[in-house]
Amino acid sequence: MNKIAIFGGGAVLLAAVGVGAWMAFPRDSADRFAGCSETNAMSASIGGPFTLVDETGRTVTDQDVFTEPSVIYFGYTFCPDVCPLDNWRNAEAATLLEGEGVSMQPVFISVDPQRDTPEVVADFTDVFHPRMLGLTGSPEQVDAASKAYRTYYRAHDAEEDEFYLVDHSTYSYLVLPEYGFVEFFRRDVSAEEMAERVACFVEQA
Amino acid sequence: MQTNLFAACAALCLGALTSGAQAHDYKVGSIIIDHPMAFETAATARAAGGFLTLTNTGDTDDRLIAVRADFPRMELHTTIEEDSIMRMMQVEAIEIPAGETVALEPGGFHVMFMGLDGDPFEVGEKVPATLVFEQAGEIAVEFAVESRGGAAAMDHSGHGGDHGHGHSHDAHGHDAHGHDMTN
């Protein structure tokens, strides 16, 4: 049962990325970033509008969030192992880019709105980077944002066990204010490589 | 250096007989436990992961079957990655075959401290816990809480990847004094 769900989720994700390569992305944009992309995932089919709640409890849209180049990660704060590792990597990339005069905003979007209140995501993101933005929302808002980015998540026994775990996909997504989603990063990409690729996109934009 | 460490440990450990806060490794039976540690958490964090490296110097396979500590729930977990989806799940035990080293490290096996509610892990804190091995028995250890970005974390980055055979002996061999006292 679990396995089917996971493979299903993975298949959807891979299909989305595969389709992404085919989808019509404005040709000049594709050309513009051709030298930067490792994944050729630039696509209008990943990303898009969302409404979420920020660290202060304010309702925000993608327009409010993406005022600068941003790298988004979908995870949950009860996850003490992989999520911190991945968010630390994204924060490190932001710090490396700062050193080169490039501003990149790391963004953490919770897929566990039941436990991740605005206060909890604020605390969680502060550990990694002063500019990391934490977002959460209603279950419906979070689900819509996750679907927009084709991410997968599934909570186990959330109603019976307060210490429940959540399976989730671990891609990070680069979003540019003028262009939307342009690139994704697997979790084995280093902070250095991420910084290099982000800088390339930002320079070409 | 050795003398200093020995003196420090002698002073601290002799009376208390607790596993030395100075030492980064411990030994019980044939099992060497290298550097139990955890990363600092957010103030409102409800869970934390604990990491360490286990070396079985004996001829008999062993298993880490439990970690006890003063938290609402303690579990052994592993993380499995399938199609870039991470699943963290509980495991009954962690096998430590004879003669081998097993690392509990980020992205893989870890100790899960659950129910931190209101008492986060802070850098410099030592979190007491008891490791329970099927063959070697029990030993009290302390998980050192470290910063993710600090020098300690950088030094400790060897905890991931190929950190294993030999390293603990080479780098922390001087702590052997601690073993004698904590056994």
GROMACS .gro file of C-alpha atoms in nm:
model
  388
    1MET     CA    1   0.000   0.000   0.000
    2ASN     CA    2   0.269   0.244   0.107
    3LYS     CA    3   0.496   0.137  -0.172
    4ILE     CA    4   0.227   0.186  -0.430
    5ALA     CA    5   0.159   0.534  -0.301
    6ILE     CA    6   0.525   0.619  -0.311
    7PHE     CA    7   0.594   0.484  -0.653
    8GLY     CA    8   0.277   0.656  -0.764
    9GLY     CA    9   0.399   0.984  -0.623
   10GLY     CA   10   0.741   0.937  -0.775
   11ALA     CA   11   0.593   0.854  -1.112
   12VAL     CA   12   0.378   1.165  -1.105
   13LEU     CA   13   0.679   1.371  -1.012
   14LEU     CA   14   0.900   1.225  -1.281
   15ALA     CA   15   0.624   1.255  -1.534
   16ALA     CA   16   0.581   1.618  -1.439
   17VAL     CA   17   0.949   1.684  -1.481
   18GLY     CA   18   0.956   1.492  -1.808
   19VAL     CA   19   0.656   1.678  -1.941
   20GLY     CA   20   0.819   1.995  -1.820
   21ALA     CA   21   1.098   1.953  -2.069
   22TRP     CA   22   0.840   1.941  -2.347
   23MET     CA   23   0.607   2.210  -2.231
   24ALA     CA   24   0.610   2.541  -2.401
   25PHE     CA   25   0.843   2.765  -2.213
   26PRO     CA   26   0.896   3.095  -2.387
   27ARG     CA   27   1.165   3.018  -2.636
   28ASP     CA   28   1.379   3.320  -2.558
   29SER     CA   29   1.374   3.225  -2.189
   30ALA     CA   30   1.476   2.870  -2.266
   31ASP     CA   31   1.762   3.003  -2.479
   32ARG     CA   32   1.854   3.259  -2.221
   33PHE     CA   33   1.906   2.995  -1.950
   34ALA     CA   34   2.028   2.714  -2.174
   35GLY     CA   35   2.381   2.739  -2.040
   36CYS     CA   36   2.265   2.726  -1.677
   37SER     CA   37   2.018   2.440  -1.662
   38GLU     CA   38   2.134   2.092  -1.571
   39THR     CA   39   1.786   1.948  -1.578
   40ASN     CA   40   1.613   2.119  -1.871
   41ALA     CA   41   1.314   2.135  -1.644
   42MET     CA   42   1.222   2.493  -1.723
   43SER     CA   43   0.853   2.476  -1.762
   44ALA     CA   44   0.534   2.666  -1.716
   45SER     CA   45   0.385   2.346  -1.575
   46ILE     CA   46   0.574   2.359  -1.243
   47GLY     CA   47   0.502   2.639  -1.000
   48GLY     CA   48   0.233   2.901  -1.029
   49PRO     CA   49   0.010   3.091  -0.792
   50PHE     CA   50  -0.036   2.993  -0.429
   51THR     CA   51  -0.174   3.143  -0.113
   52LEU     CA   52   0.000   3.055   0.213
   53VAL     CA   53   0.061   3.197   0.561
   54ASP     CA   54   0.399   3.348   0.651
   55GLU     CA   55   0.599   3.340   0.975
   56THR     CA   56   0.401   3.630   1.119
   57GLY     CA   57   0.063   3.475   1.046
   58ARG     CA   58   0.000   3.702   0.748
   59THR     CA   59  -0.164   3.552   0.438
   60VAL     CA   60   0.069   3.588   0.141
   61THR     CA   61   0.065   3.494  -0.227
   62ASP     CA   62   0.345   3.383  -0.456
   63GLN     CA   63   0.361   3.745  -0.576
   64ASP     CA   64   0.443   3.859  -0.222
   65VAL     CA   65   0.700   3.584  -0.170
   66PHE     CA   66   0.898   3.586  -0.493
   67THR     CA   67   1.031   3.941  -0.496
   68GLU     CA   68   1.383   3.804  -0.544
   69PRO     CA   69   1.539   3.478  -0.667
   70SER     CA   70   1.421   3.207  -0.429
   71VAL     CA   71   1.495   2.840  -0.364
   72ILE     CA   72   1.194   2.653  -0.222
   73TYR     CA   73   1.190   2.334  -0.021
   74PHE     CA   74   0.880   2.143   0.090
   75GLY     CA   75   0.923   1.959   0.421
   76TYR     CA   76   0.816   1.947   0.785
   77THR     CA   77   0.979   2.058   1.105
   78PHE     CA   78   0.924   1.736   1.302
   79CYS     CA   79   1.171   1.578   1.060
   80PRO     CA   80   1.504   1.601   1.245
   81ASP     CA   81   1.721   1.437   0.986
   82VAL     CA   82   1.678   1.503   0.615
   83CYS     CA   83   1.484   1.831   0.623
   84PRO     CA   84   1.745   2.011   0.832
   85LEU     CA   85   2.018   1.872   0.610
   86ASP     CA   86   1.851   1.993   0.291
   87ASN     CA   87   1.750   2.330   0.434
   88TRP     CA   88   2.099   2.377   0.571
   89ARG     CA   89   2.233   2.317   0.221
   90ASN     CA   90   1.993   2.576   0.076
   91ALA     CA   91   2.091   2.824   0.349
   92GLU     CA   92   2.458   2.760   0.280
   93ALA     CA   93   2.400   2.829  -0.089
   94ALA     CA   94   2.230   3.159   0.004
   95THR     CA   95   2.530   3.253   0.220
   96LEU     CA   96   2.776   3.163  -0.057
   97LEU     CA   97   2.575   3.373  -0.303
   98GLU     CA   98   2.571   3.668  -0.061
   99GLY     CA   99   2.949   3.659  -0.080
  100GLU     CA  100   2.922   3.707  -0.455
  101GLY     CA  101   2.670   3.988  -0.423
  102VAL     CA  102   2.376   3.773  -0.533
  103SER     CA  103   2.067   3.775  -0.316
  104MET     CA  104   1.881   3.444  -0.298
  105GLN     CA  105   1.598   3.382  -0.056
  106PRO     CA  106   1.571   3.028   0.084
  107VAL     CA  107   1.206   2.935   0.139
  108PHE     CA  108   1.070   2.649   0.348
  109ILE     CA  109   0.709   2.544   0.285
  110SER     CA  110   0.559   2.308   0.541
  111VAL     CA  111   0.361   2.007   0.425
  112ASP     CA  112   0.260   1.946   0.788
  113PRO     CA  113   0.027   2.237   0.863
  114GLN     CA  114  -0.130   2.050   1.155
  115ARG     CA  115   0.188   2.089   1.365
  116ASP     CA  116   0.375   2.362   1.179
  117THR     CA  117   0.217   2.685   1.295
  118PRO     CA  118   0.361   3.018   1.176
  119GLU     CA  119   0.558   3.040   1.502
  120VAL     CA  120   0.706   2.691   1.454
  121VAL     CA  121   0.816   2.753   1.094
  122ALA     CA  122   0.961   3.091   1.201
  123ASP     CA  123   1.173   2.922   1.468
  124PHE     CA  124   1.274   2.637   1.239
  125THR     CA  125   1.393   2.863   0.958
  126ASP     CA  126   1.576   3.101   1.191
  127VAL     CA  127   1.813   2.819   1.282
  128PHE     CA  128   1.932   2.796   0.922
  129HIS     CA  129   1.946   3.146   0.783
  130PRO     CA  130   1.822   3.486   0.900
  131ARG     CA  131   1.655   3.542   0.563
  132MET     CA  132   1.504   3.196   0.525
  133LEU     CA  133   1.128   3.239   0.491
  134GLY     CA  134   0.897   2.983   0.649
  135LEU     CA  135   0.551   2.932   0.504
  136THR     CA  136   0.259   2.721   0.619
  137GLY     CA  137  -0.117   2.750   0.580
  138SER     CA  138  -0.442   2.561   0.596
  139PRO     CA  139  -0.426   2.199   0.480
  140GLU     CA  140  -0.596   2.312   0.159
  141GLN     CA  141  -0.351   2.597   0.098
  142VAL     CA  142  -0.049   2.374   0.159
  143ASP     CA  143  -0.192   2.102  -0.061
  144ALA     CA  144  -0.249   2.348  -0.346
  145ALA     CA  145   0.108   2.480  -0.321
  146SER     CA  146   0.246   2.125  -0.314
  147LYS     CA  147   0.040   2.031  -0.617
  148ALA     CA  148   0.156   2.341  -0.805
  149TYR     CA  149   0.517   2.225  -0.762
  150ARG     CA  150   0.428   1.859  -0.820
  151THR     CA  151   0.565   1.760  -0.481
  152TYR     CA  152   0.456   1.450  -0.293
  153TYR     CA  153   0.377   1.422   0.077
  154ARG     CA  154   0.185   1.180   0.291
  155ALA     CA  155   0.137   1.186   0.667
  156HIS     CA  156   0.122   0.860   0.862
  157ASP     CA  157  -0.142   0.819   1.135
  158ALA     CA  158  -0.169   1.192   1.186
  159GLU     CA  159  -0.496   1.152   1.371
  160GLU     CA  160  -0.386   0.883   1.613
  161ASP     CA  161  -0.024   0.966   1.690
  162GLU     CA  162   0.105   1.309   1.786
  163PHE     CA  163   0.456   1.199   1.679
  164TYR     CA  164   0.351   1.100   1.329
  165LEU     CA  165   0.596   1.106   1.039
  166VAL     CA  166   0.547   1.246   0.691
  167ASP     CA  167   0.690   1.104   0.368
  168HIS     CA  168   0.781   1.378   0.127
  169SER     CA  169   0.973   1.457  -0.188
  170THR     CA  170   1.300   1.644  -0.144
  171TYR     CA  171   1.357   1.854  -0.455
  172SER     CA  172   1.441   2.221  -0.418
  173TYR     CA  173   1.305   2.464  -0.676
  174LEU     CA  174   1.459   2.784  -0.809
  175VAL     CA  175   1.202   3.053  -0.881
  176LEU     CA  176   1.291   3.386  -1.043
  177PRO     CA  177   1.054   3.682  -1.000
  178GLU     CA  178   1.014   3.750  -1.373
  179TYR     CA  179   1.021   3.394  -1.493
  180GLY     CA  180   0.870   3.168  -1.227
  181PHE     CA  181   1.011   2.818  -1.184
  182VAL     CA  182   1.332   2.766  -1.384
  183GLU     CA  183   1.527   2.481  -1.225
  184PHE     CA  184   1.515   2.207  -0.963
  185PHE     CA  185   1.787   2.058  -0.748
  186ARG     CA  186   1.812   1.704  -0.618
  187ARG     CA  187   1.919   1.661  -0.259
  188ASP     CA  188   2.266   1.534  -0.353
  189VAL     CA  189   2.355   1.869  -0.511
  190SER     CA  190   2.608   2.050  -0.290
  191ALA     CA  191   2.565   2.404  -0.161
  192GLU     CA  192   2.854   2.512  -0.385
  193GLU     CA  193   2.699   2.364  -0.696
  194MET     CA  194   2.359   2.508  -0.612
  195ALA     CA  195   2.513   2.853  -0.561
  196GLU     CA  196   2.693   2.828  -0.893
  197ARG     CA  197   2.382   2.728  -1.084
  198VAL     CA  198   2.163   2.988  -0.914
  199ALA     CA  199   2.422   3.258  -0.991
  200CYS     CA  200   2.419   3.155  -1.358
  201PHE     CA  201   2.040   3.189  -1.379
  202VAL     CA  202   2.041   3.520  -1.195
  203GLU     CA  203   2.312   3.659  -1.424
  204GLN     CA  204   2.122   3.555  -1.736
  205ALA     CA  205   1.786   3.682  -1.615
  206MET     CA  206   4.807   1.628   2.583
  207GLN     CA  207   4.749   1.272   2.687
  208THR     CA  208   4.853   1.352   3.035
  209ASN     CA  209   4.616   1.646   3.050
  210LEU     CA  210   4.327   1.446   2.920
  211PHE     CA  211   4.404   1.167   3.157
  212ALA     CA  212   4.426   1.407   3.446
  213ALA     CA  213   4.106   1.580   3.349
  214CYS     CA  214   3.924   1.258   3.309
  215ALA     CA  215   4.065   1.112   3.624
  216ALA     CA  216   3.949   1.412   3.819
  217LEU     CA  217   3.606   1.415   3.662
  218CYS     CA  218   3.535   1.052   3.610
  219LEU     CA  219   3.674   0.876   3.912
  220GLY     CA  220   3.423   0.993   4.163
  221ALA     CA  221   3.118   1.015   3.946
  222LEU     CA  222   3.176   0.699   3.746
  223THR     CA  223   2.956   0.853   3.482
  224SER     CA  224   3.066   0.813   3.128
  225GLY     CA  225   3.312   1.094   3.079
  226ALA     CA  226   3.180   1.417   2.938
  227GLN     CA  227   3.535   1.476   2.817
  228ALA     CA  228   3.544   1.160   2.616
  229HIS     CA  229   3.388   1.139   2.274
  230ASP     CA  230   3.375   0.768   2.276
  231TYR     CA  231   3.266   0.489   2.500
  232LYS     CA  232   3.305   0.117   2.516
  233VAL     CA  233   3.078  -0.156   2.641
  234GLY     CA  234   3.169  -0.520   2.582
  235SER     CA  235   3.298  -0.538   2.225
  236ILE     CA  236   3.117  -0.225   2.110
  237ILE     CA  237   3.293   0.108   2.070
  238ILE     CA  238   3.055   0.403   2.059
  239ASP     CA  239   3.212   0.700   1.885
  240HIS     CA  240   3.092   1.052   1.948
  241PRO     CA  241   2.721   1.049   2.016
  242MET     CA  242   2.595   1.390   1.901
  243ALA     CA  243   2.285   1.582   1.801
  244PHE     CA  244   2.236   1.909   1.620
  245GLU     CA  245   2.088   2.211   1.790
  246THR     CA  246   1.717   2.255   1.734
  247ALA     CA  247   1.474   2.542   1.699
  248ALA     CA  248   1.316   2.672   2.018
  249THR     CA  249   0.981   2.515   1.932
  250ALA     CA  250   1.121   2.191   1.791
  251ARG     CA  251   0.939   1.878   1.899
  252ALA     CA  252   1.197   1.626   1.778
  253ALA     CA  253   1.572   1.589   1.736
  254GLY     CA  254   1.796   1.333   1.572
  255GLY     CA  255   2.092   1.170   1.746
  256PHE     CA  256   2.395   1.039   1.559
  257LEU     CA  257   2.691   0.820   1.652
  258THR     CA  258   2.919   0.550   1.513
  259LEU     CA  259   2.926   0.194   1.643
  260THR     CA  260   3.217  -0.045   1.596
  261ASN     CA  261   3.189  -0.409   1.687
  262THR     CA  262   3.541  -0.526   1.774
  263GLY     CA  263   3.421  -0.871   1.878
  264ASP     CA  264   3.357  -1.201   1.701
  265THR     CA  265   2.983  -1.199   1.763
  266ASP     CA  266   2.721  -0.997   1.580
  267ASP     CA  267   2.536  -0.751   1.799
  268ARG     CA  268   2.237  -0.519   1.768
  269LEU     CA  269   2.148  -0.182   1.909
  270ILE     CA  270   1.797  -0.256   2.030
  271ALA     CA  271   1.698   0.057   2.219
  272VAL     CA  272   1.801   0.401   2.333
  273ARG     CA  273   1.646   0.525   2.653
  274ALA     CA  274   1.635   0.886   2.762
  275ASP     CA  275   1.408   1.118   2.953
  276PHE     CA  276   1.173   1.209   2.667
  277PRO     CA  277   0.811   1.111   2.598
  278ARG     CA  278   0.925   0.881   2.321
  279MET     CA  279   1.257   0.744   2.198
  280GLU     CA  280   1.290   0.545   1.877
  281LEU     CA  281   1.549   0.414   1.635
  282HIS     CA  282   1.482   0.535   1.284
  283THR     CA  283   1.610   0.499   0.937
  284THR     CA  284   1.554   0.715   0.632
  285ILE     CA  285   1.485   0.553   0.299
  286GLU     CA  286   1.494   0.739  -0.029
  287GLU     CA  287   1.286   0.620  -0.322
  288ASP     CA  288   1.244   0.837  -0.631
  289SER     CA  289   1.360   1.140  -0.433
  290ILE     CA  290   1.088   1.081  -0.175
  291MET     CA  291   1.218   1.047   0.178
  292ARG     CA  292   1.049   0.813   0.418
  293MET     CA  293   1.161   0.815   0.775
  294MET     CA  294   1.059   0.501   0.958
  295GLN     CA  295   1.110   0.323   1.285
  296VAL     CA  296   1.338   0.019   1.298
  297GLU     CA  297   1.335  -0.248   1.566
  298ALA     CA  298   1.712  -0.270   1.590
  299ILE     CA  299   2.032  -0.166   1.416
  300GLU     CA  300   2.259  -0.458   1.328
  301ILE     CA  301   2.629  -0.429   1.411
  302PRO     CA  302   2.797  -0.731   1.252
  303ALA     CA  303   3.117  -0.865   1.411
  304GLY     CA  304   3.420  -0.665   1.306
  305GLU     CA  305   3.219  -0.391   1.136
  306THR     CA  306   3.144  -0.024   1.186
  307VAL     CA  307   2.795   0.116   1.146
  308ALA     CA  308   2.736   0.489   1.132
  309LEU     CA  309   2.414   0.649   1.247
  310GLU     CA  310   2.440   0.959   1.032
  311PRO     CA  311   2.221   1.220   0.865
  312GLY     CA  312   2.019   1.067   0.584
  313GLY     CA  313   2.032   0.719   0.735
  314PHE     CA  314   1.997   0.558   1.076
  315HIS     CA  315   1.939   0.793   1.366
  316VAL     CA  316   1.815   0.805   1.721
  317MET     CA  317   1.489   1.000   1.744
  318PHE     CA  318   1.425   1.211   2.052
  319MET     CA  319   1.054   1.291   2.048
  320GLY     CA  320   0.855   1.533   2.259
  321LEU     CA  321   1.115   1.801   2.322
  322ASP     CA  322   0.825   2.040   2.358
  323GLY     CA  323   0.956   2.354   2.516
  324ASP     CA  324   1.306   2.224   2.593
  325PRO     CA  325   1.510   2.251   2.272
  326PHE     CA  326   1.859   2.110   2.224
  327GLU     CA  327   2.109   2.391   2.270
  328VAL     CA  328   2.471   2.401   2.157
  329GLY     CA  329   2.701   2.276   2.430
  330GLU     CA  330   2.427   2.080   2.603
  331LYS     CA  331   2.492   1.714   2.686
  332VAL     CA  332   2.187   1.493   2.657
  333PRO     CA  333   2.212   1.182   2.872
  334ALA     CA  334   2.086   0.855   2.727
  335THR     CA  335   2.133   0.483   2.769
  336LEU     CA  336   2.221   0.265   2.471
  337VAL     CA  337   2.098  -0.093   2.493
  338PHE     CA  338   2.279  -0.365   2.296
  339GLU     CA  339   2.151  -0.718   2.266
  340GLN     CA  340   2.487  -0.876   2.348
  341ALA     CA  341   2.701  -0.605   2.501
  342GLY     CA  342   2.434  -0.479   2.739
  343GLU     CA  343   2.369  -0.121   2.843
  344ILE     CA  344   2.583   0.187   2.867
  345ALA     CA  345   2.510   0.543   2.969
  346VAL     CA  346   2.631   0.801   2.717
  347GLU     CA  347   2.587   1.170   2.652
  348PHE     CA  348   2.486   1.315   2.317
  349ALA     CA  349   2.684   1.636   2.260
  350VAL     CA  350   2.466   1.906   2.105
  351GLU     CA  351   2.651   2.086   1.827
  352SER     CA  352   2.585   2.372   1.590
  353ARG     CA  353   2.521   2.286   1.228
  354GLY     CA  354   2.749   2.562   1.114
  355GLY     CA  355   3.007   2.576   1.388
  356ALA     CA  356   3.360   2.446   1.383
  357ALA     CA  357   3.255   2.144   1.582
  358ALA     CA  358   3.008   2.047   1.314
  359MET     CA  359   3.267   2.098   1.044
  360ASP     CA  360   3.520   1.883   1.227
  361HIS     CA  361   3.253   1.632   1.270
  362SER     CA  362   3.150   1.623   0.907
  363GLY     CA  363   3.351   1.304   0.889
  364HIS     CA  364   3.058   1.155   1.070
  365GLY     CA  365   2.890   1.125   0.734
  366GLY     CA  366   3.028   0.953   0.431
  367ASP     CA  367   3.315   0.719   0.486
  368HIS     CA  368   3.369   0.790   0.851
  369GLY     CA  369   3.427   0.446   0.985
  370HIS     CA  370   3.700   0.197   1.039
  371GLY     CA  371   4.000   0.332   1.207
  372HIS     CA  372   3.904   0.695   1.238
  373SER     CA  373   3.765   0.666   1.584
  374HIS     CA  374   4.071   0.481   1.702
  375ASP     CA  375   4.315   0.716   1.538
  376ALA     CA  376   4.145   1.040   1.628
  377HIS     CA  377   4.015   0.956   1.968
  378GLY     CA  378   4.251   0.684   2.075
  379HIS     CA  379   4.360   0.892   2.369
  380ASP     CA  380   4.016   0.852   2.512
  381ALA     CA  381   4.102   0.494   2.579
  382HIS     CA  382   4.162   0.607   2.934
  383GLY     CA  383   3.796   0.687   2.949
  384HIS     CA  384   3.699   0.339   2.846
  385ASP     CA  385   3.869   0.179   3.137
  386MET     CA  386   3.680   0.395   3.373
  387THR     CA  387   3.342   0.377   3.213
  388ASN     CA  388   3.339   0.002   3.174
   0.00000   0.00000   0.00000
